[in-house]
Short mmCIF file of C-alpha atoms in Angstrom, two decimals:
data_model
loop_
_atom_site.label_atom_id
_atom_site.label_comp_id
_atom_site.label_asym_id
_atom_site.label_seq_id
_atom_site.Cartn_x
_atom_site.Cartn_y
_atom_site.Cartn_z
CA MET D 1 158.46 184.01 -56.20
CA ASP D 2 157.50 185.31 -52.80
CA ILE D 3 157.92 182.49 -50.46
CA GLU D 4 156.84 184.63 -47.27
CA ASN D 5 153.47 185.41 -48.78
CA ILE D 6 152.76 181.73 -49.54
CA GLN D 7 153.83 180.85 -46.14
CA ASN D 8 151.71 183.36 -44.52
CA ASP D 9 148.65 182.39 -46.72
CA TYR D 10 149.21 178.79 -45.55
CA LEU D 11 149.64 179.76 -41.73
CA ALA D 12 146.24 181.74 -41.95
CA ARG D 13 144.64 178.78 -43.51
CA VAL D 14 145.80 176.40 -40.74
CA GLU D 15 144.67 178.97 -38.23
CA ALA D 16 141.24 178.98 -39.53
CA ALA D 17 140.82 175.28 -39.88
CA ALA D 18 137.81 173.98 -38.02
CA ASP D 19 138.40 170.33 -38.10
CA ILE D 20 140.93 167.64 -38.74
CA GLU D 21 139.44 167.04 -42.21
CA SER D 22 140.11 170.36 -43.19
CA LEU D 23 143.48 170.65 -41.78
CA ASP D 24 144.59 167.57 -43.58
CA ALA D 25 143.67 169.03 -46.83
CA ILE D 26 145.77 172.21 -46.11
CA ARG D 27 148.63 169.67 -45.47
CA VAL D 28 148.30 168.02 -48.62
CA ASP D 29 147.96 171.53 -50.57
CA ALA D 30 151.21 172.78 -48.75
CA ILE D 31 153.61 169.91 -48.08
CA GLY D 32 152.04 166.98 -49.50
CA LYS D 33 153.83 165.03 -52.49
CA LYS D 34 152.62 167.44 -55.07
CA GLY D 35 152.04 170.51 -52.56
CA GLU D 36 152.99 173.92 -53.44
CA ILE D 37 155.88 174.05 -50.88
CA SER D 38 156.92 170.44 -52.14
CA LEU D 39 157.22 171.53 -55.82
CA LEU D 40 159.33 174.68 -54.86
CA LEU D 41 161.84 172.39 -53.26
CA LYS D 42 161.99 170.44 -56.65
CA THR D 43 163.04 173.48 -58.26
CA LEU D 44 166.40 173.61 -56.07
CA GLY D 45 168.02 171.46 -58.70
CA LYS D 46 167.70 173.63 -61.54
CA MET D 47 169.18 176.72 -59.81
CA THR D 48 172.68 177.89 -59.67
CA PRO D 49 174.71 177.20 -56.54
CA GLU D 50 174.35 180.98 -55.51
CA GLU D 51 170.72 180.97 -55.99
CA ARG D 52 170.22 177.62 -54.29
CA ASN D 53 172.36 178.95 -51.07
CA VAL D 54 169.71 181.65 -50.84
CA GLN D 55 166.57 180.03 -51.63
CA GLY D 56 167.23 176.79 -50.02
CA PRO D 57 167.18 177.65 -46.44
CA ILE D 58 164.00 180.05 -47.14
CA ILE D 59 161.76 177.28 -48.78
CA ASN D 60 163.06 174.71 -46.26
CA GLY D 61 162.16 177.12 -43.27
CA ALA D 62 158.64 177.64 -44.66
CA ARG D 63 158.06 173.98 -44.98
CA THR D 64 159.23 173.36 -41.55
CA MET D 65 157.20 176.14 -39.91
CA ILE D 66 153.97 174.90 -41.85
CA ALA D 67 154.49 171.49 -40.69
CA ASP D 68 155.01 172.55 -37.12
CA VAL D 69 151.90 174.70 -37.10
CA ILE D 70 149.89 172.12 -38.72
CA ALA D 71 150.84 169.60 -36.04
CA ALA D 72 150.28 171.91 -33.33
CA ARG D 73 146.64 172.81 -34.57
CA LYS D 74 146.01 169.26 -35.04
CA GLU D 75 146.58 168.59 -31.50
CA ALA D 76 144.64 171.46 -30.67
CA LEU D 77 141.64 170.34 -32.36
CA GLU D 78 141.91 166.84 -31.17
CA THR D 79 142.15 168.28 -27.48
CA ALA D 80 138.85 170.48 -28.20
CA ALA D 81 137.08 167.42 -29.83
CA LEU D 82 137.82 165.39 -26.88
CA ASN D 83 136.59 167.86 -24.50
CA ALA D 84 133.45 168.40 -26.16
CA ARG D 85 132.99 164.68 -26.05
CA LEU D 86 133.58 164.51 -22.53
CA ALA D 87 131.24 167.38 -21.92
CA SER D 88 128.49 165.64 -24.10
CA GLU D 89 128.55 162.25 -22.85
CA ARG D 90 127.99 160.76 -19.50
CA LEU D 91 128.53 157.36 -18.02
CA ASP D 92 125.76 156.00 -16.01
CA MET D 93 127.46 154.52 -13.18
CA SER D 94 124.41 152.80 -11.79
CA LEU D 95 124.38 150.39 -14.85
CA PRO D 96 125.99 147.07 -14.45
CA ALA D 97 129.62 146.75 -15.72
CA PRO D 98 129.88 144.53 -18.91
CA GLN D 99 130.80 141.06 -18.03
CA ARG D 100 134.33 140.10 -18.64
CA HIS D 101 135.86 136.63 -19.00
CA SER D 102 137.70 135.68 -15.82
CA GLY D 103 138.47 132.03 -16.33
CA SER D 104 136.05 129.15 -15.80
CA VAL D 105 135.64 125.81 -13.92
CA HIS D 106 137.37 122.87 -15.52
CA PRO D 107 134.79 120.03 -16.41
CA VAL D 108 136.89 117.68 -14.04
CA SER D 109 136.75 120.07 -11.21
CA GLN D 110 133.02 120.48 -11.68
CA VAL D 111 132.11 116.84 -11.88
CA MET D 112 134.25 116.30 -8.75
CA ASP D 113 132.05 118.74 -7.03
CA GLU D 114 128.88 117.30 -8.29
CA LEU D 115 129.90 113.89 -7.03
CA THR D 116 131.08 115.36 -3.53
CA GLU D 117 127.57 116.91 -3.18
CA ILE D 118 125.82 113.99 -4.34
CA PHE D 119 127.56 111.45 -2.07
CA ALA D 120 127.60 114.04 0.87
CA ASP D 121 123.69 113.62 0.84
CA LEU D 122 124.26 109.98 1.12
CA GLY D 123 126.18 110.45 4.12
CA PHE D 124 129.81 109.91 2.58
CA ALA D 125 132.86 111.96 3.56
CA VAL D 126 135.79 113.00 1.29
CA ALA D 127 139.13 111.14 1.95
CA GLN D 128 142.39 111.97 0.66
CA GLY D 129 145.73 110.48 0.20
CA PRO D 130 149.17 110.94 -1.38
CA GLU D 131 149.85 110.74 -5.12
CA VAL D 132 153.37 109.11 -4.65
CA GLU D 133 152.31 105.75 -3.00
CA ASP D 134 154.13 102.62 -1.73
CA ASP D 135 153.90 99.17 -3.44
CA TRP D 136 152.29 97.78 -0.47
CA ARG D 137 149.30 100.08 -0.14
CA ASN D 138 148.88 100.30 -3.96
CA PHE D 139 149.00 96.61 -4.67
CA THR D 140 149.72 94.23 -1.75
CA ALA D 141 147.22 95.34 0.89
CA LEU D 142 144.42 95.24 -2.09
CA ASN D 143 145.23 91.32 -2.49
CA ILE D 144 146.74 91.97 -5.83
CA PRO D 145 149.50 89.26 -6.45
CA GLU D 146 153.06 89.88 -7.49
CA THR D 147 152.48 88.31 -10.64
CA HIS D 148 149.50 90.70 -11.62
CA PRO D 149 149.85 92.39 -15.01
CA ALA D 150 148.93 95.77 -13.17
CA ARG D 151 152.34 95.71 -11.40
CA ALA D 152 154.28 95.64 -14.70
CA MET D 153 156.59 98.31 -15.80
CA HIS D 154 154.40 99.06 -18.79
CA ASP D 155 151.49 99.82 -16.77
CA THR D 156 152.91 101.65 -13.76
CA PHE D 157 155.15 104.64 -13.16
CA TYR D 158 157.91 103.40 -10.69
CA PHE D 159 160.52 105.40 -8.82
CA PRO D 160 163.97 104.42 -8.86
CA ASP D 161 164.48 104.53 -5.11
CA LYS D 162 162.61 102.45 -2.36
CA ASP D 163 161.22 104.03 0.82
CA ALA D 164 162.86 103.55 4.22
CA GLN D 165 161.01 100.05 4.63
CA GLU D 166 162.66 99.15 1.33
CA ARG D 167 159.17 99.34 -0.34
CA GLU D 168 158.86 100.10 -4.04
CA MET D 169 157.47 103.64 -4.47
CA LEU D 170 155.35 104.70 -7.29
CA LEU D 171 152.72 107.11 -8.81
CA ARG D 172 149.32 105.65 -7.63
CA THR D 173 147.45 103.65 -10.21
CA HIS D 174 144.13 104.22 -8.51
CA THR D 175 142.70 106.12 -5.60
CA SER D 176 142.24 102.55 -3.68
CA PRO D 177 145.22 103.26 -1.56
CA VAL D 178 143.11 105.83 0.12
CA GLN D 179 140.68 103.23 1.05
CA ILE D 180 143.73 101.10 2.54
CA ARG D 181 144.90 104.28 4.61
CA THR D 182 141.45 104.78 6.00
CA MET D 183 140.77 101.40 7.20
CA MET D 184 144.21 101.19 8.54
CA ASP D 185 143.58 104.49 10.44
CA VAL D 186 140.43 103.38 11.76
CA ALA D 187 141.87 100.04 12.85
CA LYS D 188 144.72 101.89 14.77
CA ARG D 189 142.47 104.54 16.53
CA THR D 190 139.93 101.98 17.63
CA ASP D 191 142.49 99.17 18.52
CA GLY D 192 141.26 97.02 15.90
CA LYS D 193 137.73 97.14 17.07
CA GLY D 194 136.62 99.10 13.96
CA GLU D 195 133.56 101.46 13.26
CA PRO D 196 131.38 102.25 10.24
CA ILE D 197 133.28 103.74 7.32
CA ARG D 198 131.65 105.72 4.41
CA ILE D 199 133.98 107.42 2.24
CA ILE D 200 134.66 108.60 -1.44
CA ALA D 201 138.18 109.08 -2.70
CA PRO D 202 138.48 111.43 -5.63
CA GLY D 203 141.66 112.34 -7.05
CA ARG D 204 144.57 112.18 -9.55
CA THR D 205 146.06 108.79 -10.80
CA TYR D 206 148.57 107.73 -13.19
CA ARG D 207 149.06 104.71 -15.65
CA SER D 208 151.23 104.43 -18.85
CA ASP D 209 148.76 104.71 -21.40
CA SER D 210 147.39 107.37 -23.99
CA ASP D 211 145.05 107.46 -26.54
CA ALA D 212 141.52 109.12 -27.41
CA THR D 213 140.02 107.48 -24.08
CA HIS D 214 143.39 107.23 -21.90
CA THR D 215 145.81 109.39 -20.79
CA PRO D 216 148.86 109.05 -18.45
CA MET D 217 147.25 111.18 -15.82
CA PHE D 218 143.64 110.97 -15.16
CA HIS D 219 141.09 111.19 -12.34
CA GLN D 220 139.11 108.71 -10.51
CA VAL D 221 136.74 108.44 -7.84
CA GLU D 222 136.32 105.47 -5.50
CA GLY D 223 133.79 104.75 -2.70
CA LEU D 224 134.10 102.63 0.23
CA VAL D 225 131.60 101.46 2.81
CA ILE D 226 132.53 99.25 5.90
CA ASP D 227 129.87 98.42 8.18
CA LYS D 228 128.14 95.42 9.89
CA ALA D 229 125.61 92.98 7.86
CA ILE D 230 126.44 95.03 4.31
CA HIS D 231 125.27 93.23 1.28
CA MET D 232 125.13 93.66 -2.35
CA GLY D 233 121.90 95.27 -2.35
CA HIS D 234 123.11 98.00 -0.45
CA LEU D 235 125.82 98.61 -3.31
CA LYS D 236 123.14 98.37 -6.06
CA TRP D 237 121.01 100.98 -4.25
CA THR D 238 123.94 103.26 -3.68
CA LEU D 239 125.05 103.14 -7.31
CA GLU D 240 121.64 103.60 -8.86
CA THR D 241 120.85 106.71 -6.45
CA PHE D 242 124.29 108.05 -7.47
CA VAL D 243 124.12 107.65 -11.41
CA ARG D 244 120.48 108.89 -11.60
CA ALA D 245 121.24 111.97 -9.56
CA PHE D 246 124.50 112.59 -11.57
CA PHE D 247 122.85 112.37 -14.86
CA GLU D 248 119.67 113.95 -13.61
CA ARG D 249 117.28 111.32 -14.98
CA ASP D 250 115.16 108.91 -13.00
CA ASP D 251 114.54 106.45 -15.78
CA ILE D 252 118.38 105.13 -15.92
CA GLU D 253 118.63 101.49 -15.76
CA LEU D 254 121.80 99.69 -14.43
CA ARG D 255 122.81 96.27 -15.03
CA LEU D 256 125.51 94.41 -12.82
CA ARG D 257 127.73 91.69 -14.67
CA PRO D 258 129.81 89.27 -12.75
CA SER D 259 133.59 90.07 -12.95
CA TYR D 260 136.58 89.62 -10.99
CA PHE D 261 138.76 92.09 -9.05
CA PRO D 262 141.36 90.91 -6.55
CA PHE D 263 140.19 93.34 -4.01
CA THR D 264 136.46 92.52 -4.20
CA GLU D 265 134.57 89.06 -3.88
CA PRO D 266 132.01 88.90 -5.54
CA SER D 267 132.91 91.60 -8.22
CA ALA D 268 130.40 93.36 -10.82
CA GLU D 269 131.10 95.50 -13.64
CA VAL D 270 128.36 98.17 -13.81
CA ASP D 271 126.61 98.88 -17.17
CA VAL D 272 124.33 102.02 -17.86
CA GLY D 273 121.57 101.83 -20.18
CA PHE D 274 121.74 104.34 -23.18
CA SER D 275 119.34 105.12 -26.17
CA VAL D 276 120.38 106.94 -29.23
CA GLU D 277 118.84 110.17 -30.10
CA LYS D 278 119.85 112.23 -33.20
CA GLY D 279 122.80 110.04 -33.80
CA LYS D 280 124.23 110.74 -30.15
CA ARG D 281 124.31 108.41 -27.24
CA ILE D 282 121.90 109.55 -24.34
CA ILE D 283 122.20 108.06 -20.75
CA GLY D 284 118.64 106.80 -20.10
CA GLY D 285 115.87 107.03 -22.49
CA ASP D 286 112.99 104.66 -23.99
CA ARG D 287 115.42 102.46 -25.81
CA GLN D 288 118.22 101.98 -23.44
CA GLY D 289 119.34 98.38 -22.97
CA LYS D 290 117.79 96.99 -26.00
CA GLU D 291 120.27 94.51 -27.51
CA GLY D 292 120.63 93.75 -31.21
CA GLY D 293 119.76 97.21 -32.66
CA GLU D 294 121.13 100.76 -33.06
CA ASN D 295 118.87 102.67 -30.82
CA GLY D 296 120.04 101.55 -27.60
CA GLY D 297 122.25 99.34 -25.55
CA TRP D 298 124.68 99.07 -22.39
CA MET D 299 127.77 100.96 -21.65
CA GLU D 300 130.25 100.12 -18.88
CA ILE D 301 130.76 103.02 -16.31
CA LEU D 302 132.48 101.60 -13.34
CA GLY D 303 133.56 98.61 -11.38
CA SER D 304 132.45 97.42 -7.92
CA GLY D 305 132.02 94.44 -5.42
CA MET D 306 132.15 93.22 -1.85
CA VAL D 307 135.39 94.04 -0.12
CA ASN D 308 137.52 91.08 -0.20
CA PRO D 309 137.84 89.52 3.34
CA LYS D 310 141.65 89.45 2.86
CA VAL D 311 141.75 93.17 2.27
CA ILE D 312 139.96 93.92 5.42
CA GLU D 313 142.08 91.86 7.51
CA ASN D 314 145.33 93.34 5.74
CA CYS D 315 144.08 96.61 7.22
CA GLY D 316 143.87 95.23 10.66
CA LEU D 317 139.91 94.73 10.86
CA ASP D 318 138.26 91.62 11.69
CA PRO D 319 136.50 90.35 8.35
CA ASN D 320 134.20 88.05 10.43
CA GLU D 321 132.64 91.25 12.08
CA TRP D 322 133.08 94.06 9.43
CA GLN D 323 131.88 93.57 5.82
CA GLY D 324 131.57 96.32 3.08
CA PHE D 325 131.55 97.19 -0.68
CA ALA D 326 133.51 99.20 -2.99
CA PHE D 327 133.20 101.02 -6.54
CA GLY D 328 135.52 103.19 -8.53
CA CYS D 329 135.01 104.97 -11.67
CA GLY D 330 136.84 107.50 -14.07
CA ILE D 331 135.65 111.08 -13.33
CA ASP D 332 137.08 112.18 -16.88
CA ARG D 333 134.71 109.48 -18.35
CA LEU D 334 131.75 110.73 -16.41
CA ALA D 335 132.41 114.12 -17.68
CA MET D 336 132.83 113.15 -21.30
CA LEU D 337 129.29 111.03 -20.87
CA LYS D 338 127.50 113.97 -19.22
CA TYR D 339 128.80 116.73 -21.26
CA GLY D 340 129.19 115.56 -24.54
CA MET D 341 133.11 115.32 -24.99
CA ASP D 342 134.71 112.79 -27.29
CA ASP D 343 138.37 113.10 -26.67
CA LEU D 344 139.83 112.52 -23.38
CA ARG D 345 143.32 114.12 -24.39
CA ALA D 346 141.69 117.40 -24.80
CA PHE D 347 141.16 117.74 -21.14
CA PHE D 348 145.00 118.37 -20.50
CA ASP D 349 145.84 120.20 -23.78
CA GLY D 350 145.36 123.66 -22.00
CA ASP D 351 143.51 125.09 -25.09
CA LEU D 352 141.55 128.24 -23.93
CA ARG D 353 139.02 127.72 -26.70
CA TRP D 354 138.10 124.33 -25.32
CA ALA D 355 138.12 125.52 -21.71
CA ARG D 356 135.55 128.46 -22.63
CA HIS D 357 133.43 126.11 -24.37
CA TYR D 358 133.20 123.41 -21.98
CA GLY D 359 134.03 125.22 -18.88
CA PHE D 360 131.57 126.42 -16.06
CA ASP D 361 131.05 129.94 -14.82
CA ALA D 362 132.24 129.73 -11.45
CA HIS D 363 129.27 132.28 -10.41
CA ASP D 364 126.49 130.08 -11.99
CA VAL D 365 127.47 126.53 -10.86
CA PRO D 366 127.89 124.96 -7.24
CA THR D 367 131.67 124.48 -6.54
CA LEU D 368 133.25 123.48 -3.32
CA SER D 369 135.60 126.50 -3.79
CA GLY D 370 132.40 128.81 -4.06
CA GLY D 371 130.35 126.95 -1.56
CA LEU D 372 127.42 124.49 -2.31
CA SER D 373 124.46 126.35 -2.94
CA GLY D 374 121.87 123.35 -3.35
CA LYS D 375 121.85 123.50 -7.06
CA GLY D 376 123.28 120.87 -9.58
CA ALA D 377 122.73 117.37 -9.96
CA ALA D 378 121.80 116.46 -6.34
CA ALA D 379 119.13 119.20 -6.16
#
């Protein structure tokens, strides 16, 4: 057999190959599993040792050379194909680049910004305070007695060490301590004379609870108004204005039910009317507030009331001169009601699929980080 002629024949065929497909066919014919050179290698086992010593290097050398030439030709063909493609294709730089997912605004952050915008239009400022609070501001100053169940260990996350004044330290169970701090700052700055206060206090709060509608960490927003001659009518108007702006409906009805909170007197639970459309609860609608049927009813969304005079006095202001109202609700619950979510725990699972589904594009919604643009619930 003339190995040299076989080798030269394949080398010529490789050189003449015009594309990758033709080249691969040559590779199969020459050094594939049943290729001509591969079959020659299998004949080495039938040769005498002397013949094998002569023919083995020749056949292996031919196989190696053909494989190297095929690899080089393949690289040359791929390079030529790429150059041809680059020469024929053009990228229009004037076209907008494809949009890439770059994160989203969490529903809680979005609702916080909506609340802030709505109440800013009503003349409220945003007040903040520490999440690690002392027992006095979180409970005592709010007229919550020592025996109140909210102080129990099973509801409150206490720290093992006390502060410098020997007060118990804890993770705040509501944002009401921000109201206390604000009134105390006003009393200190005005030497007890006082001045009007209009604030909301959004932020994280903590309680030992976990199920589909409760988590150990959640978000609240509370509002406080302190002024002269304030009454329940002001409170009701403020809440109606807020709820209708937030849910973007003018047909929403509110119902105030007598209740009890240590820090307000009188106190009221606030219910919002809902209707049922296609099996889902819709805030507002024609059937809202209709008792005794499946088409509508009332849903509790927040607590409120006139600030207890004892709380005003505890903060260094004269309750005979200054009155006010306060209210509070869960931000997470508001997000669930407005945007159709049914499990509060999903808010904090960190599931990217959930975040992409319920999240908001930061370029399309008004957020404080991006600047308020006049869009949204208060528009």
